[in-house]
Coordinates of N, CA, C and O in Angstrom, one line a residue:
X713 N -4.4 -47.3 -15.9 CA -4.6 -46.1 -16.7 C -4.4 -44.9 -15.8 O -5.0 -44.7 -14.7
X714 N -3.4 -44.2 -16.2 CA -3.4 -42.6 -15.3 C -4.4 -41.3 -15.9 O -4.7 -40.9 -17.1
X715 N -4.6 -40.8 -14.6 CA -6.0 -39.8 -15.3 C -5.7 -39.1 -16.0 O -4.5 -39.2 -16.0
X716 N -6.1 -37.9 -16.9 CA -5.2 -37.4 -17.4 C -5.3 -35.8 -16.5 O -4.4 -34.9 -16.6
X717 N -6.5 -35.6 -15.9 CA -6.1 -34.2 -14.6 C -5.6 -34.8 -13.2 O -5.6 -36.0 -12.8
X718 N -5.1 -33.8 -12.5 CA -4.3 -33.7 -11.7 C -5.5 -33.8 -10.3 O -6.3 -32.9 -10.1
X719 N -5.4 -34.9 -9.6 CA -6.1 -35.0 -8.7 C -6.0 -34.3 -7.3 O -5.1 -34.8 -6.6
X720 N -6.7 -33.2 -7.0 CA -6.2 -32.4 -5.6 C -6.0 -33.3 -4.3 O -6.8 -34.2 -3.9
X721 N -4.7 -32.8 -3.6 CA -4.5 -33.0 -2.3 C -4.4 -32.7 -1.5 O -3.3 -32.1 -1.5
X722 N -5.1 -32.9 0.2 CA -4.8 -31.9 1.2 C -3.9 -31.0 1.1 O -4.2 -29.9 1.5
X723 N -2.6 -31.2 0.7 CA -1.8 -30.1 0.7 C -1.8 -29.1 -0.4 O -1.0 -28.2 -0.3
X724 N -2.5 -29.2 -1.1 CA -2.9 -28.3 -2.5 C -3.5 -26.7 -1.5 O -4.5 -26.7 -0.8
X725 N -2.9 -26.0 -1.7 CA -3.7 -24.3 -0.9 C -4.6 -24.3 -2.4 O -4.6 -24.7 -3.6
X726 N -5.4 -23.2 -1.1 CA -6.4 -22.5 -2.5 C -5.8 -21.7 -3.1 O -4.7 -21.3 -2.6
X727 N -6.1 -21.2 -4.3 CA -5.5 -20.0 -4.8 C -5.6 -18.2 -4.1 O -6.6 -17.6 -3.7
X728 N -4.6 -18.0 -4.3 CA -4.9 -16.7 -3.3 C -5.6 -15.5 -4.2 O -5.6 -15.3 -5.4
X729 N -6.2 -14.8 -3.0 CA -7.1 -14.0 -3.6 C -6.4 -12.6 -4.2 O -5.3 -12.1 -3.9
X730 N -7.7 -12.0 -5.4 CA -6.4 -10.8 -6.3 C -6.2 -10.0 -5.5 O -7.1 -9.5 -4.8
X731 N -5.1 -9.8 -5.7 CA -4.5 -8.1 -5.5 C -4.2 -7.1 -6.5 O -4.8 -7.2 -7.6
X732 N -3.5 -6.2 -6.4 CA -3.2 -5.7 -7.0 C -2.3 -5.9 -8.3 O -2.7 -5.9 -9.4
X733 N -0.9 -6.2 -7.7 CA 0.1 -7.0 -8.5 C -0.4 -8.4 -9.4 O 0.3 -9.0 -10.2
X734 N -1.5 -8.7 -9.2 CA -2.0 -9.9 -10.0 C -3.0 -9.5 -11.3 O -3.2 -10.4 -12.2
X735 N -3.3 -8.3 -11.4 CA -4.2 -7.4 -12.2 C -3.4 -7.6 -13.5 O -2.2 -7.6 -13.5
X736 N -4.2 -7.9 -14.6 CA -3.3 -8.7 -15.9 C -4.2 -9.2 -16.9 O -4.2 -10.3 -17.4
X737 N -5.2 -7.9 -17.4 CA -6.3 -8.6 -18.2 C -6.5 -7.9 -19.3 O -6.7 -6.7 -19.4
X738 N -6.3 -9.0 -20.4 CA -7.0 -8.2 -21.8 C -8.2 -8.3 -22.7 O -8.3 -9.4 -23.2
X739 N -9.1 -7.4 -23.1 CA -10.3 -8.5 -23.9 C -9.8 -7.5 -25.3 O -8.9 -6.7 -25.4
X740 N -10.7 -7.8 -26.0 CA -11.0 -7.7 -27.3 C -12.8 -7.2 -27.3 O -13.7 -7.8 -26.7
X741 N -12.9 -6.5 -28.0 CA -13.9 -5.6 -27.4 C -14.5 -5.7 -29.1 O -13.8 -6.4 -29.9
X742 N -15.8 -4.9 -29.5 CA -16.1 -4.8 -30.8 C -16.0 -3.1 -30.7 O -16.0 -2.3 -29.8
X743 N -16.1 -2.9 -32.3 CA -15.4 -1.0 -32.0 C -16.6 -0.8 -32.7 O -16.9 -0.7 -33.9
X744 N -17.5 -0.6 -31.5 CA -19.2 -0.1 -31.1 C -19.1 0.7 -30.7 O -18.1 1.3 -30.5
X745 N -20.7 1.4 -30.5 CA -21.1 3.2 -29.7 C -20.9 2.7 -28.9 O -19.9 3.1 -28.3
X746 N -21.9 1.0 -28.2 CA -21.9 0.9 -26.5 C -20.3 0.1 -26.2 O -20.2 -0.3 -25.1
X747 N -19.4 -0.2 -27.1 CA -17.9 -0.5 -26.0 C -17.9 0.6 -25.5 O -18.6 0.4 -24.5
X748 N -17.6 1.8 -25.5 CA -17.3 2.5 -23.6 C -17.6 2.3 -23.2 O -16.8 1.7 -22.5
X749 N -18.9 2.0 -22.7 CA -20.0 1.6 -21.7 C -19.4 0.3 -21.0 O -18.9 0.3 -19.9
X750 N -19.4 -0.8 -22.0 CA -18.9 -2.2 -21.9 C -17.5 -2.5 -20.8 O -17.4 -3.4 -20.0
X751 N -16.3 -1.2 -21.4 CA -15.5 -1.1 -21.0 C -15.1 -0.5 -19.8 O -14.0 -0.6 -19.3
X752 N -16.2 0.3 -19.2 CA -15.9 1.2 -17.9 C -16.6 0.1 -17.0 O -16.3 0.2 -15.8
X753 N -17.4 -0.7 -17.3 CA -18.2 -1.6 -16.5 C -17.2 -2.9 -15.8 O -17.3 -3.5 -14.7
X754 N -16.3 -3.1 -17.0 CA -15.5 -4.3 -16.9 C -14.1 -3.5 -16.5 O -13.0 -4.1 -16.4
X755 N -14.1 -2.1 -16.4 CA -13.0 -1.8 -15.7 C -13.2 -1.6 -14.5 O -12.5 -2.3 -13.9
X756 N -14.1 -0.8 -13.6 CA -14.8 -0.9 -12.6 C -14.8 -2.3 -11.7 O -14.7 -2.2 -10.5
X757 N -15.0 -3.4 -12.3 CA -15.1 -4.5 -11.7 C -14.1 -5.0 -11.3 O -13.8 -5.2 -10.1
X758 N -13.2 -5.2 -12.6 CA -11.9 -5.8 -12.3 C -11.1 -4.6 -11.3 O -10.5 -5.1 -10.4
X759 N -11.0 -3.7 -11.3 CA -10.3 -2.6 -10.1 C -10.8 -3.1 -8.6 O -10.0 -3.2 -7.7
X760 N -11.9 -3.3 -8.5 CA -12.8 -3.5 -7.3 C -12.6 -5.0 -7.3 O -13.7 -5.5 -7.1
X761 N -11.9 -6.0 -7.5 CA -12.0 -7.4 -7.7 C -10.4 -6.8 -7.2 O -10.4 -6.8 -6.0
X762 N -9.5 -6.5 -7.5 CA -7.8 -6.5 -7.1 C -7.5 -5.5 -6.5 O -6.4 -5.0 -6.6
X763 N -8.8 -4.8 -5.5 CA -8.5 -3.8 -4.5 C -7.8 -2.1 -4.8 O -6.9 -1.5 -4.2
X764 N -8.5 -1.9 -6.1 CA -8.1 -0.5 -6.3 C -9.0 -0.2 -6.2 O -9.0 0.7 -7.0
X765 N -10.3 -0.3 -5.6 CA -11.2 1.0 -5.5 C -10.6 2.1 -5.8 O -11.2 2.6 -6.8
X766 N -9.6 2.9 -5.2 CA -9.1 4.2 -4.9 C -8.6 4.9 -6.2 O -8.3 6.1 -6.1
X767 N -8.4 3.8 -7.7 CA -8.0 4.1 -8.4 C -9.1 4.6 -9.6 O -9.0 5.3 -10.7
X768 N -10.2 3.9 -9.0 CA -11.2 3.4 -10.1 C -11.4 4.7 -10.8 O -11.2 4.6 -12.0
X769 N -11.9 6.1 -10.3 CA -12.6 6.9 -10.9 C -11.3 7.4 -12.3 O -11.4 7.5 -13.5
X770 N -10.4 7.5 -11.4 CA -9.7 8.4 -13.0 C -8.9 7.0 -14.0 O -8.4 7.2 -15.1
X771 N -9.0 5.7 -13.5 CA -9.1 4.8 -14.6 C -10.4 4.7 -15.8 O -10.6 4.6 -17.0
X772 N -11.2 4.7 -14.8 CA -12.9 4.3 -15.8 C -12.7 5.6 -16.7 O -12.9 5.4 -17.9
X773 N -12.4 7.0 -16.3 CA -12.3 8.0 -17.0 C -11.5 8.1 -18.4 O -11.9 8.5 -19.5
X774 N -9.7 7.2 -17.9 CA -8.9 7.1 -19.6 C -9.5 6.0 -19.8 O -9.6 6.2 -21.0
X775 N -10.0 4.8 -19.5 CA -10.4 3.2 -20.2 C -11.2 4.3 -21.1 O -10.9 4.4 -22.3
X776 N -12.2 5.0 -20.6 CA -13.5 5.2 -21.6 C -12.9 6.4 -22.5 O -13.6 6.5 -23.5
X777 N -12.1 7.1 -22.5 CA -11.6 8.1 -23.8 C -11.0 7.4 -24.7 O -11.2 7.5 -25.9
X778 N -9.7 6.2 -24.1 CA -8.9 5.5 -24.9 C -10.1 4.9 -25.7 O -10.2 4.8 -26.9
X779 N -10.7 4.5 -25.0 CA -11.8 3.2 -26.3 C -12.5 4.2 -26.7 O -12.4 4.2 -27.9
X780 N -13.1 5.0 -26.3 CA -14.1 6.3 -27.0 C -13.3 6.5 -28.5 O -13.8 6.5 -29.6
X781 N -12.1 6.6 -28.2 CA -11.1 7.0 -29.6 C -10.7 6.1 -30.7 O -10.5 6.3 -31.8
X782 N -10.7 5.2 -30.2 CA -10.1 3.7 -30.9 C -11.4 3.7 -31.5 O -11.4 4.1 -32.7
X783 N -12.8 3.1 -31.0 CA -13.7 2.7 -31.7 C -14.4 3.9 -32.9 O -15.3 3.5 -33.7
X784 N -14.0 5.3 -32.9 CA -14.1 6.0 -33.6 C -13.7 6.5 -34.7 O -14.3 7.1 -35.6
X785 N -12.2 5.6 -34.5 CA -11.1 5.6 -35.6 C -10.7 4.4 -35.8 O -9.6 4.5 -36.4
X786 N -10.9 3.5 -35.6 CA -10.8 2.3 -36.1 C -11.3 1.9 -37.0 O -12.6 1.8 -37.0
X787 N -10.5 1.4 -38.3 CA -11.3 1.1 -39.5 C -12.1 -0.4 -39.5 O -12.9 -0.9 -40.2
X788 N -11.1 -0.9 -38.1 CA -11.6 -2.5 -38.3 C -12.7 -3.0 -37.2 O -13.3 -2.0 -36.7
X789 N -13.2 -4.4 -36.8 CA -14.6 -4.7 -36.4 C -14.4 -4.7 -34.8 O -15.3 -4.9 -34.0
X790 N -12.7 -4.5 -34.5 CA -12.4 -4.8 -32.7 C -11.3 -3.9 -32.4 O -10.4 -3.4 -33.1
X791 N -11.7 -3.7 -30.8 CA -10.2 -3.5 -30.7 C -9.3 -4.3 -29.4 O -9.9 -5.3 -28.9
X792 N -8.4 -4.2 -29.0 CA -8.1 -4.4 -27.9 C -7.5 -3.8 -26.4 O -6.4 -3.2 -26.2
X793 N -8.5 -4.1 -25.5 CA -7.9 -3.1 -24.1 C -7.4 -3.6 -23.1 O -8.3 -4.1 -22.4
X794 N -6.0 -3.8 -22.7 CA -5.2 -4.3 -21.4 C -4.8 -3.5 -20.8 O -4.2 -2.5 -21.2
X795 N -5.2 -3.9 -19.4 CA -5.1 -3.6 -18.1 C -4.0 -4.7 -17.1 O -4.0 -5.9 -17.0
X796 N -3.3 -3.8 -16.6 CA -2.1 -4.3 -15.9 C -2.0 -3.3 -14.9 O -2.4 -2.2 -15.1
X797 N -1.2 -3.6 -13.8 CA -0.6 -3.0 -12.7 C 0.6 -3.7 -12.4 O 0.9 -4.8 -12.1
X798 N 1.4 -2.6 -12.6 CA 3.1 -3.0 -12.3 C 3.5 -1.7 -11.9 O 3.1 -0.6 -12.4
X799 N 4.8 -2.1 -10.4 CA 5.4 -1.3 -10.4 C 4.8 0.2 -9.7 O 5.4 1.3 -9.8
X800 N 3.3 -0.2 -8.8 CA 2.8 0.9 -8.5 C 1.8 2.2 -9.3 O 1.2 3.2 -9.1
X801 N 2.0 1.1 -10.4 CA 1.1 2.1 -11.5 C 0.1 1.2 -12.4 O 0.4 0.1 -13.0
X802 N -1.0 1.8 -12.4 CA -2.0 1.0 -13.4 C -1.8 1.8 -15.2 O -2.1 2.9 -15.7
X803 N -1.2 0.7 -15.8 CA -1.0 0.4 -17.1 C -2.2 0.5 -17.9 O -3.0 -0.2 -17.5
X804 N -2.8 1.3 -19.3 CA -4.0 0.8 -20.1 C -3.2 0.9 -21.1 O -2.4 1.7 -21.2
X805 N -3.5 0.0 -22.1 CA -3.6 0.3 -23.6 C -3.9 -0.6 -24.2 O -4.1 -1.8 -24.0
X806 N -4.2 0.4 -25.5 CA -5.9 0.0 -26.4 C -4.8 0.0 -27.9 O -4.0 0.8 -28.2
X807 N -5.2 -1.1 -28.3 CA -4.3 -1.3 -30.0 C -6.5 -1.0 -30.6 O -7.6 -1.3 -30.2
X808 N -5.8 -0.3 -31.7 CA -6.9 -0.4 -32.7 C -6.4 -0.4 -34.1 O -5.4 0.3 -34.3
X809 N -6.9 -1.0 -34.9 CA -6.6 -1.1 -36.3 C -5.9 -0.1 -37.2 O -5.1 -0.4 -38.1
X810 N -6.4 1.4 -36.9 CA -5.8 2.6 -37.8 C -4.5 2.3 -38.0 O -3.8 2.5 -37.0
X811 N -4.0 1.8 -39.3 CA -3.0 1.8 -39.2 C -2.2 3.4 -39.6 O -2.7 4.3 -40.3
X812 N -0.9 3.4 -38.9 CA 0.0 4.9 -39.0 C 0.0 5.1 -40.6 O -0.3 4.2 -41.3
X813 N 0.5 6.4 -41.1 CA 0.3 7.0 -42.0 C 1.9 6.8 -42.6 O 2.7 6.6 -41.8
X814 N 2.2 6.9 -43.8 CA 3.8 6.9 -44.1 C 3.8 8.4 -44.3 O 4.6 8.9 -43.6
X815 N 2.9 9.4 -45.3 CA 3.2 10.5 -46.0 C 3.5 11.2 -44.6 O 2.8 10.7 -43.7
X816 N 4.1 11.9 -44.2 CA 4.4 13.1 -43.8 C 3.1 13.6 -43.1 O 2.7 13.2 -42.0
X817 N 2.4 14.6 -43.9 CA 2.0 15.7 -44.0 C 0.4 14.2 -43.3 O -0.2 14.6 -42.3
X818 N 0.2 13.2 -43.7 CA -1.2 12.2 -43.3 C -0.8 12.0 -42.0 O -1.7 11.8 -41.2
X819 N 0.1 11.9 -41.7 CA 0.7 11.6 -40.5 C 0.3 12.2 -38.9 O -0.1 11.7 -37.9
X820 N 0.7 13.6 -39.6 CA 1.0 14.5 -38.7 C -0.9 15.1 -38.5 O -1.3 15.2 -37.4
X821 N -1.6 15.2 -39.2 CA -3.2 15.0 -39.3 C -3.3 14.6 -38.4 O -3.4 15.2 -37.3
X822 N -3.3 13.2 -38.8 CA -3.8 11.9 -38.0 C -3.6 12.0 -36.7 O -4.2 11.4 -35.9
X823 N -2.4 12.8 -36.5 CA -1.4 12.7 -35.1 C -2.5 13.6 -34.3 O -3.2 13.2 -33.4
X824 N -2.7 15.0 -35.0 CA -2.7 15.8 -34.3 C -4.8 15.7 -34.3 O -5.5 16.5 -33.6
X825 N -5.3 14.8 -35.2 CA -6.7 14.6 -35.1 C -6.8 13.7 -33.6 O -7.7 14.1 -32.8
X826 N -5.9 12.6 -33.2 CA -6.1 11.6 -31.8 C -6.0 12.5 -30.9 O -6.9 12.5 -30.0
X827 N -4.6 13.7 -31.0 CA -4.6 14.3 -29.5 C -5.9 15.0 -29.6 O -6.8 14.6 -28.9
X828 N -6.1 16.1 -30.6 CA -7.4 16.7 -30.2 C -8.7 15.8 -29.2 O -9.0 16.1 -28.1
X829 N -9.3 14.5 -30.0 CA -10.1 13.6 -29.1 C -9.4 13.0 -28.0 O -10.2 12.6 -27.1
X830 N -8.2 12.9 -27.8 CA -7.7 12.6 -26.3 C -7.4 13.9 -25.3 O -6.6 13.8 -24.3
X831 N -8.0 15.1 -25.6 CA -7.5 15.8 -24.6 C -7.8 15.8 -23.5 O -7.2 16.4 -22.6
X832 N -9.1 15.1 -23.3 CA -9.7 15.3 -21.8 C -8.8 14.1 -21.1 O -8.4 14.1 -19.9
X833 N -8.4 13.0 -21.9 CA -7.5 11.8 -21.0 C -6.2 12.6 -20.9 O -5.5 12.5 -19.8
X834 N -5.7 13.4 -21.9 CA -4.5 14.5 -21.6 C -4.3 15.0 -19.9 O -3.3 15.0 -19.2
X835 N -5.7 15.7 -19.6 CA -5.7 16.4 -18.4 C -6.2 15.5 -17.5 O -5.7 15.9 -16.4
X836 N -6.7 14.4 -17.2 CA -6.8 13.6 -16.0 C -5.3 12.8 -16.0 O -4.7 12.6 -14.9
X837 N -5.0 12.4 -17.0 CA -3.3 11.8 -16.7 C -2.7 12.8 -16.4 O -1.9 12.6 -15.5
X838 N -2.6 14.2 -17.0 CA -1.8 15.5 -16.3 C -1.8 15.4 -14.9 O -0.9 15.5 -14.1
X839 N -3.3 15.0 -14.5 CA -3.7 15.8 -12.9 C -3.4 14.6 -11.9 O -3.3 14.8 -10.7
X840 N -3.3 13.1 -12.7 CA -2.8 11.9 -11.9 C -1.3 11.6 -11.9 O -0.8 10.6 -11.5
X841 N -0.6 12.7 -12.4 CA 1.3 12.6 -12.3 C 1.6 11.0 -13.5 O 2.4 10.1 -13.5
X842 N 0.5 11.6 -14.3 CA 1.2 9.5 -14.9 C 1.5 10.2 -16.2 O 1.7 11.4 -16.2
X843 N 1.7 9.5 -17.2 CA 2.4 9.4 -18.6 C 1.4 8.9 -19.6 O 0.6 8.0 -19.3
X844 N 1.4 9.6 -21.1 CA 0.3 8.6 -21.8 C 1.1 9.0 -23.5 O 2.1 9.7 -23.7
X845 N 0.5 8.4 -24.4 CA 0.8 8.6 -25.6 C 0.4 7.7 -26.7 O -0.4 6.9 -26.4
X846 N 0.8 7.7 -28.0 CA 0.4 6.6 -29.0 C 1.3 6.6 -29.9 O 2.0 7.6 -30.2
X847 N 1.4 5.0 -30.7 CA 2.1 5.2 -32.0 C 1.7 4.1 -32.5 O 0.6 3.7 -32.3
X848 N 3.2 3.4 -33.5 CA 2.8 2.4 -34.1 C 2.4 1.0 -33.1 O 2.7 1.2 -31.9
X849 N 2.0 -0.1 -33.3 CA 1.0 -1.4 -32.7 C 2.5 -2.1 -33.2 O 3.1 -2.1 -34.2
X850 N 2.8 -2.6 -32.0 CA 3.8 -3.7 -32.4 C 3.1 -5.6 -32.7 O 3.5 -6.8 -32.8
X851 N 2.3 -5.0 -32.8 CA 1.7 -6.1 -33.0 C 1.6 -6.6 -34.4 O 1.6 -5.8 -35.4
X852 N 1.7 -8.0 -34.5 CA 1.0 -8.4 -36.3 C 0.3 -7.6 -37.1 O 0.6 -7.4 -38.3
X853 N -1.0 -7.1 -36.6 CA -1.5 -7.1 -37.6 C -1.4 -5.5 -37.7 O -2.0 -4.9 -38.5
X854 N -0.6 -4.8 -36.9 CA -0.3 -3.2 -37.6 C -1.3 -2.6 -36.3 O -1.7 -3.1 -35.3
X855 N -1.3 -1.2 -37.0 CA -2.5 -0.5 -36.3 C -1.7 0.4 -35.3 O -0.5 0.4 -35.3
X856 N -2.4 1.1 -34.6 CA -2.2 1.9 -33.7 C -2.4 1.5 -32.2 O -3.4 0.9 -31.9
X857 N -1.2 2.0 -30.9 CA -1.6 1.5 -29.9 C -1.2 3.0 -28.9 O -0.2 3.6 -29.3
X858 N -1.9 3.4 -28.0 CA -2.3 4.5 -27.4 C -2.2 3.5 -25.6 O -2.8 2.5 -25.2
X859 N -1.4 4.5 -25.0 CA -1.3 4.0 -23.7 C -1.5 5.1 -22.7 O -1.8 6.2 -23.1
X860 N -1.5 4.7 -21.4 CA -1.6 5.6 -20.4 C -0.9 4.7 -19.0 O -0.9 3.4 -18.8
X861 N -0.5 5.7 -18.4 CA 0.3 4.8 -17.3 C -0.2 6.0 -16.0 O 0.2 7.1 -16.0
X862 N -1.2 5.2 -14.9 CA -1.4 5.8 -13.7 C -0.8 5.6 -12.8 O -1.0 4.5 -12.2
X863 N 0.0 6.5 -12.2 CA 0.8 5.7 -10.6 C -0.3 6.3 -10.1 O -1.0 7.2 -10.5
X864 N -0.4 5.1 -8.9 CA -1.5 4.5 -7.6 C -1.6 6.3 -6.9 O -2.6 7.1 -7.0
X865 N -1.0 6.4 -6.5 CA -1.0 7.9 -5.8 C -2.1 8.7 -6.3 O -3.2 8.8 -5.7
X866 N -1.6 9.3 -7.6 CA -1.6 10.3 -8.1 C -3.1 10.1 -8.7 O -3.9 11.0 -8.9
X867 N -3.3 8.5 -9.0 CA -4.7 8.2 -9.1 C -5.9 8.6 -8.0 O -6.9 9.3 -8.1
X868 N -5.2 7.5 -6.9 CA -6.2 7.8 -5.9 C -6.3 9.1 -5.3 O -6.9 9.0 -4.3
X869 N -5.8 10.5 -5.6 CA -5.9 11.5 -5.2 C -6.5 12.4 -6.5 O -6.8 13.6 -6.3
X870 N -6.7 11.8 -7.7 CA -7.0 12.8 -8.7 C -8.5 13.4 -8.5 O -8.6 14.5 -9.0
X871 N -10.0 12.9 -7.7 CA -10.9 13.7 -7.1 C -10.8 14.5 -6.2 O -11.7 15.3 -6.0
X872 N -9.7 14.5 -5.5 CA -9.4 15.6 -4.2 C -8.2 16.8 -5.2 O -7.7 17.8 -4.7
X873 N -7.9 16.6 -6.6 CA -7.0 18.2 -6.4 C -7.5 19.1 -7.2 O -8.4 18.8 -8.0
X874 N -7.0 20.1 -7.0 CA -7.9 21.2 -6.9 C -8.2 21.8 -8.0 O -7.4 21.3 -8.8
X875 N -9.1 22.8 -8.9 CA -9.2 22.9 -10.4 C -8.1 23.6 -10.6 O -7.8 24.0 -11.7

């Protein structure tokens, strides 16, 4: 009979410990008061588990506006928040249910109702040199997906610049 797991052998290494470039995680959250809370907790950790300390403050700041927004406008019971690092830059985005508008005129609302509640993530991605925005969810089930892209720099320097 062969086992059916793989039995370790001296030459098996351990697995190596996270870094940065290994950072690659998504949950599925409930679109609650306390998800921000939930999500600055589990973003905090995981930064500090793949050696961004340096990034943490102005990540925990967009994790918690992106989910602050999602769970506000989301008509449905979850949402979802992935975290990645590529390329020197920490990656977030949050799909939530709202799905986009076809009329025109619902649209442009809708549009201009998200930036309003995203403006404070507006000015910390301003003041971190990164990129952010939202549209349609390429995903199955529709919805809206809202991103932000932090390069490492611009993060770890965003408590030292100046008002």
């Amino acid at each position: 009979m062969v086992p059916s797991c793989p039995i370790p052998t001296p030459t098996d290494l351990p697995p190596a410990p996270p870094t940065p470039e290994t950072l690659a995680y998504s949950l599925t959250l409930p679109a609650a008061p306390r998800t921000p809370a939930v999500a600055r907790a589990a973003t905090r950790t995981i930064l500090r588990t793949h050696a961004l300390d340096d990034v943490t403050d102005a990540a925990v700041q967009v994790v918690s506006e992106l989910v602050s927004c999602a769970c506000r406008l989301a008509p449905v019971a979850e949402v979802y928040l992935s975290l990645r690092y590529r390329d020197g830059a920490l990656r977030v985005v949050l799909y939530d249910g709202h799905p986009r508008h076809t009329h025109p005129r619902l649209a442009a609302a809708c549009d201009a109702r998200r930036r309003a509640v995203l403006r404070v993530l507006a000015c910390v991605v301003k003041a971190c040199d990164g990129d952010w925005g939202f549209g349609d969810a390429r995903e199955p089930g529709g919805g809206t997906r809202m991103w932000a892209v932090l390069p490492r720099r611009g993060a770890a320097a965003y408590l030292d610049a100046e008002p």
